[in-house]
mmCIF file of C-alpha atoms in Angstrom:
data_model
loop_
_atom_site.group_PDB
_atom_site.id
_atom_site.type_symbol
_atom_site.label_atom_id
_atom_site.label_comp_id
_atom_site.label_asym_id
_atom_site.label_seq_id
_atom_site.Cartn_x
_atom_site.Cartn_y
_atom_site.Cartn_z
ATOM 1 C CA MET A 455 21.857 -124.437 -45.158
ATOM 2 C CA LYS A 456 20.829 -125.733 -41.591
ATOM 3 C CA GLN A 457 22.923 -122.600 -40.679
ATOM 4 C CA TYR A 458 20.510 -120.083 -42.785
ATOM 5 C CA LEU A 459 17.144 -121.360 -40.682
ATOM 6 C CA ALA A 460 18.809 -121.728 -37.659
ATOM 7 C CA LEU A 461 19.441 -118.425 -38.052
ATOM 8 C CA GLY A 462 15.298 -117.282 -39.456
ATOM 9 C CA ALA A 463 15.004 -118.511 -36.443
ATOM 10 C CA ILE A 464 17.140 -116.513 -33.897
ATOM 11 C CA ALA A 465 15.674 -113.207 -35.803
ATOM 12 C CA LEU A 466 11.421 -114.626 -35.385
ATOM 13 C CA GLY A 467 12.259 -115.805 -31.672
ATOM 14 C CA LEU A 468 14.245 -112.485 -31.407
ATOM 15 C CA ALA A 469 10.663 -110.753 -32.709
ATOM 16 C CA ALA A 470 9.276 -112.462 -30.514
ATOM 17 C CA ALA A 471 10.470 -111.511 -27.088
ATOM 18 C CA LEU A 472 10.356 -107.327 -28.219
ATOM 19 C CA PRO A 473 9.993 -106.143 -24.344
ATOM 20 C CA ALA A 474 6.187 -105.516 -23.363
ATOM 21 C CA SER A 475 5.390 -102.346 -22.164
ATOM 22 C CA ALA A 476 3.908 -100.969 -18.811
ATOM 23 C CA ALA A 477 1.184 -98.294 -18.357
ATOM 24 C CA SER A 478 -2.194 -97.974 -16.922
ATOM 25 C CA PHE A 479 -5.784 -96.451 -18.734
ATOM 26 C CA THR A 480 -7.973 -94.111 -16.089
ATOM 27 C CA PHE A 481 -11.920 -93.657 -16.525
ATOM 28 C CA SER A 482 -13.852 -90.815 -14.455
ATOM 29 C CA PHE A 483 -17.988 -91.724 -14.510
ATOM 30 C CA ASP A 484 -20.305 -89.904 -13.034
ATOM 31 C CA ASN A 485 -24.036 -90.593 -11.673
ATOM 32 C CA ILE A 486 -24.459 -94.888 -12.229
ATOM 33 C CA ASP A 487 -27.094 -96.714 -10.776
ATOM 34 C CA SER A 488 -26.514 -99.720 -8.952
ATOM 35 C CA VAL A 489 -29.577 -101.564 -10.186
ATOM 36 C CA ASP A 490 -29.716 -105.013 -10.865
ATOM 37 C CA GLU A 491 -27.932 -108.291 -10.267
ATOM 38 C CA VAL A 492 -24.908 -108.577 -12.518
ATOM 39 C CA ASP A 493 -25.323 -109.759 -16.069
ATOM 40 C CA SER A 494 -29.573 -107.836 -16.106
ATOM 41 C CA GLU A 495 -30.303 -105.614 -19.422
ATOM 42 C CA ASN A 496 -30.796 -103.094 -16.875
ATOM 43 C CA ASN A 497 -27.377 -102.262 -15.155
ATOM 44 C CA THR A 498 -24.742 -100.099 -16.716
ATOM 45 C CA THR A 499 -22.230 -101.882 -19.021
ATOM 46 C CA LEU A 500 -19.288 -100.418 -20.605
ATOM 47 C CA GLY A 501 -16.512 -101.586 -22.564
ATOM 48 C CA PHE A 502 -12.964 -100.764 -23.026
ATOM 49 C CA ASN A 503 -10.156 -100.835 -25.483
ATOM 50 C CA LEU A 504 -6.717 -102.068 -24.043
ATOM 51 C CA GLY A 505 -4.892 -103.896 -26.597
ATOM 52 C CA ALA A 506 -4.851 -107.338 -27.898
ATOM 53 C CA ASP A 507 -3.622 -109.415 -24.839
ATOM 54 C CA SER A 508 -2.881 -106.612 -22.655
ATOM 55 C CA PHE A 509 -2.403 -108.769 -18.615
ATOM 56 C CA ILE A 510 -4.449 -106.455 -15.806
ATOM 57 C CA THR A 511 -2.397 -106.083 -12.924
ATOM 58 C CA GLY A 512 -3.607 -103.391 -10.544
ATOM 59 C CA MET A 513 -6.568 -100.522 -9.957
ATOM 60 C CA ARG A 514 -6.319 -98.007 -8.136
ATOM 61 C CA TYR A 515 -9.401 -96.104 -7.607
ATOM 62 C CA GLU A 516 -11.612 -93.128 -5.738
ATOM 63 C CA VAL A 517 -15.946 -93.744 -6.125
ATOM 64 C CA ASP A 518 -18.828 -92.359 -4.066
ATOM 65 C CA VAL A 519 -20.947 -94.596 -2.954
ATOM 66 C CA GLU A 520 -24.738 -94.614 -1.481
ATOM 67 C CA ALA A 521 -26.964 -97.589 -0.981
ATOM 68 C CA PHE A 522 -30.553 -96.911 -0.801
ATOM 69 C CA THR A 523 -32.792 -96.850 1.636
ATOM 70 C CA ASN A 524 -33.613 -101.579 2.814
ATOM 71 C CA SER A 525 -30.203 -101.584 0.616
ATOM 72 C CA TRP A 526 -26.930 -102.155 1.173
ATOM 73 C CA LEU A 527 -23.960 -101.013 1.427
ATOM 74 C CA SER A 528 -21.865 -104.520 0.558
ATOM 75 C CA GLU A 529 -24.158 -104.952 -2.139
ATOM 76 C CA LEU A 530 -22.921 -101.971 -4.190
ATOM 77 C CA THR A 531 -20.618 -104.753 -6.766
ATOM 78 C CA LEU A 532 -18.027 -103.493 -10.493
ATOM 79 C CA ARG A 533 -17.416 -106.969 -12.627
ATOM 80 C CA VAL A 534 -14.569 -105.692 -14.104
ATOM 81 C CA GLY A 535 -13.397 -108.599 -16.775
ATOM 82 C CA GLY A 536 -12.556 -109.397 -20.893
ATOM 83 C CA MET A 537 -14.631 -111.200 -23.095
ATOM 84 C CA SER A 538 -12.717 -114.936 -22.357
ATOM 85 C CA GLY A 539 -15.357 -114.422 -18.614
ATOM 86 C CA GLU A 540 -11.968 -113.558 -16.467
ATOM 87 C CA GLY A 541 -12.366 -110.599 -13.994
ATOM 88 C CA PHE A 542 -13.533 -110.356 -10.718
ATOM 89 C CA ASP A 543 -15.745 -108.493 -8.580
ATOM 90 C CA PHE A 544 -14.844 -105.278 -7.224
ATOM 91 C CA ILE A 545 -16.530 -104.286 -4.046
ATOM 92 C CA PRO A 546 -15.628 -100.877 -2.707
ATOM 93 C CA VAL A 547 -17.316 -101.665 0.895
ATOM 94 C CA PRO A 548 -17.521 -104.579 1.482
ATOM 95 C CA ASP A 549 -18.737 -105.236 5.204
ATOM 96 C CA VAL A 550 -21.136 -103.034 5.834
ATOM 97 C CA THR A 551 -24.998 -103.507 5.722
ATOM 98 C CA GLU A 552 -26.162 -101.353 6.343
ATOM 99 C CA SER A 553 -28.226 -98.123 3.575
ATOM 100 C CA GLY A 554 -25.894 -95.035 2.924
ATOM 101 C CA ARG A 555 -23.245 -93.049 1.531
ATOM 102 C CA ARG A 556 -19.308 -92.556 1.502
ATOM 103 C CA MET A 557 -16.778 -91.608 -0.677
ATOM 104 C CA LEU A 558 -13.349 -94.133 -0.783
ATOM 105 C CA THR A 559 -9.892 -94.405 -2.190
ATOM 106 C CA GLY A 560 -7.011 -97.238 -2.609
ATOM 107 C CA SER A 561 -5.802 -99.718 -4.654
ATOM 108 C CA LEU A 562 -5.638 -103.275 -5.396
ATOM 109 C CA ASP A 563 -2.663 -104.877 -6.303
ATOM 110 C CA LEU A 564 -4.191 -107.570 -8.681
ATOM 111 C CA LEU A 565 -1.094 -109.565 -9.371
ATOM 112 C CA ASN A 566 0.114 -110.339 -5.026
ATOM 113 C CA GLN A 567 -3.523 -111.028 -4.897
ATOM 114 C CA GLY A 568 -4.615 -114.308 -7.482
ATOM 115 C CA LEU A 569 -6.412 -111.856 -9.314
ATOM 116 C CA SER A 570 -4.327 -110.716 -11.958
ATOM 117 C CA PHE A 571 -6.013 -111.390 -15.868
ATOM 118 C CA ARG A 572 -5.445 -110.474 -19.416
ATOM 119 C CA LEU A 573 -7.613 -109.526 -22.292
ATOM 120 C CA GLY A 574 -8.315 -111.733 -24.871
ATOM 121 C CA SER A 575 -7.328 -111.543 -28.545
ATOM 122 C CA ASP A 576 -10.963 -108.498 -28.775
ATOM 123 C CA GLY A 577 -8.282 -105.716 -25.797
ATOM 124 C CA ARG A 578 -11.901 -105.085 -24.463
ATOM 125 C CA LEU A 579 -11.889 -105.002 -20.491
ATOM 126 C CA GLY A 580 -15.440 -104.833 -19.994
ATOM 127 C CA LEU A 581 -16.724 -102.797 -16.951
ATOM 128 C CA GLN A 582 -21.566 -103.776 -15.163
ATOM 129 C CA PHE A 583 -21.532 -102.083 -12.557
ATOM 130 C CA TYR A 584 -24.696 -103.640 -10.401
ATOM 131 C CA ASP A 585 -26.376 -104.779 -7.173
ATOM 132 C CA ASP A 586 -25.611 -107.893 -6.051
ATOM 133 C CA ILE A 587 -29.011 -108.917 -4.552
ATOM 134 C CA ASP A 588 -32.271 -106.527 -6.188
ATOM 135 C CA ASP A 589 -34.529 -105.086 -3.950
ATOM 136 C CA LEU A 590 -35.826 -102.533 -4.087
ATOM 137 C CA ALA A 591 -38.060 -101.456 -7.662
ATOM 138 C CA GLY A 592 -35.234 -99.611 -10.011
ATOM 139 C CA ALA A 593 -31.744 -98.965 -8.768
ATOM 140 C CA ASP A 594 -30.802 -99.711 -5.144
ATOM 141 C CA GLY A 595 -27.725 -97.715 -5.257
ATOM 142 C CA LYS A 596 -26.289 -94.797 -7.124
ATOM 143 C CA TRP A 597 -22.331 -94.691 -7.985
ATOM 144 C CA HIS A 598 -22.564 -90.738 -7.394
ATOM 145 C CA SER A 599 -18.529 -90.451 -9.065
ATOM 146 C CA GLY A 600 -15.837 -91.776 -9.874
ATOM 147 C CA ARG A 601 -11.987 -92.351 -10.957
ATOM 148 C CA LEU A 602 -10.816 -96.119 -11.359
ATOM 149 C CA THR A 603 -7.384 -96.418 -12.527
ATOM 150 C CA PHE A 604 -6.049 -99.180 -14.509
ATOM 151 C CA ASP A 605 -2.535 -100.268 -14.395
ATOM 152 C CA TYR A 606 -1.562 -103.283 -17.382
ATOM 153 C CA VAL A 607 1.192 -104.454 -19.029
ATOM 154 C CA ALA A 608 0.756 -104.263 -23.188
ATOM 155 C CA ALA A 609 1.800 -107.043 -25.528
ATOM 156 C CA PRO A 610 4.790 -105.775 -27.947
ATOM 157 C CA VAL A 611 3.724 -104.270 -31.176
ATOM 158 C CA PRO A 612 7.211 -104.073 -33.344
ATOM 159 C CA GLU A 613 6.892 -101.217 -35.669
ATOM 160 C CA PRO A 614 6.290 -101.787 -38.642
ATOM 161 C CA ALA A 615 10.248 -100.881 -39.622
ATOM 162 C CA THR A 616 11.006 -104.135 -36.983
ATOM 163 C CA TRP A 617 9.087 -106.337 -39.489
ATOM 164 C CA ALA A 618 10.072 -105.135 -42.558
ATOM 165 C CA THR A 619 14.166 -105.268 -41.320
ATOM 166 C CA LEU A 620 13.061 -108.671 -40.529
ATOM 167 C CA VAL A 621 11.204 -109.829 -42.783
ATOM 168 C CA ALA A 622 13.396 -108.244 -45.404
ATOM 169 C CA GLY A 623 16.722 -109.848 -43.547
ATOM 170 C CA LEU A 624 14.367 -113.622 -43.703
ATOM 171 C CA GLY A 625 14.619 -113.053 -47.315
ATOM 172 C CA GLY A 626 18.354 -111.866 -47.967
ATOM 173 C CA VAL A 627 18.870 -115.477 -45.584
ATOM 174 C CA GLY A 628 16.779 -117.134 -48.833
ATOM 175 C CA LEU A 629 17.222 -115.758 -51.633
ATOM 176 C CA VAL A 630 21.231 -117.649 -50.137
ATOM 177 C CA ALA A 631 20.033 -120.443 -48.935
ATOM 178 C CA SER A 632 18.664 -120.539 -52.364
ATOM 179 C CA ARG A 633 21.448 -119.902 -55.341
ATOM 180 C CA ARG A 634 24.358 -121.829 -52.553
ATOM 181 C CA GLN A 635 21.108 -125.387 -53.235
ATOM 182 C CA ARG A 636 20.850 -125.222 -57.384
ATOM 183 C CA ARG A 637 25.106 -124.280 -56.904
ATOM 184 C CA ASP A 638 25.555 -127.180 -55.361
ATOM 185 C CA ARG A 639 22.674 -129.412 -58.002
ATOM 186 C CA ARG A 640 25.422 -128.160 -60.320
ATOM 187 C CA PRO A 641 27.149 -130.768 -62.048
ATOM 188 C CA ARG A 642 30.710 -131.522 -60.929
ATOM 189 C CA PRO A 643 33.682 -132.554 -63.882
ATOM 190 C CA ASP A 644 35.090 -135.417 -62.575
#
């Protein structure tokens, strides 16, 4: 009986050890206003399903941003995160304390910068465009256009055939163990 339980545990371990797959998700946008401070209902907030427990490891970007007069480029911010609150704030022009327009491209290795994070069981990646300091009535700036690519590791999802094979194998192990147990209970002649 112990050997069958051990075989069942090995089968379950193999199913859990299915390899995760690297993937990327690209999102393009046009004309998103940078309005209020973080979590304001006036901000543009978007959500995308990348799969439960996906692990965000990198981001590539191409953005065209503008801070209007009396606001700063360093205030234009994009909050990137999951429902659990993990994530980071992306500031495309972090050190420019003046208004104006800039086009930028680059990448962030979130894993090596300690900014990588795991999405929750809902698999939702959230994006919120906001202005760090709300200094103007209405929009403080604009994300004229952009393209964001997120690199992530998707949690493994076994194919239905894998689950069917695993269940059939465990059922067979249980059947053999049950028969052996009944055979061992029969009285033996002396």
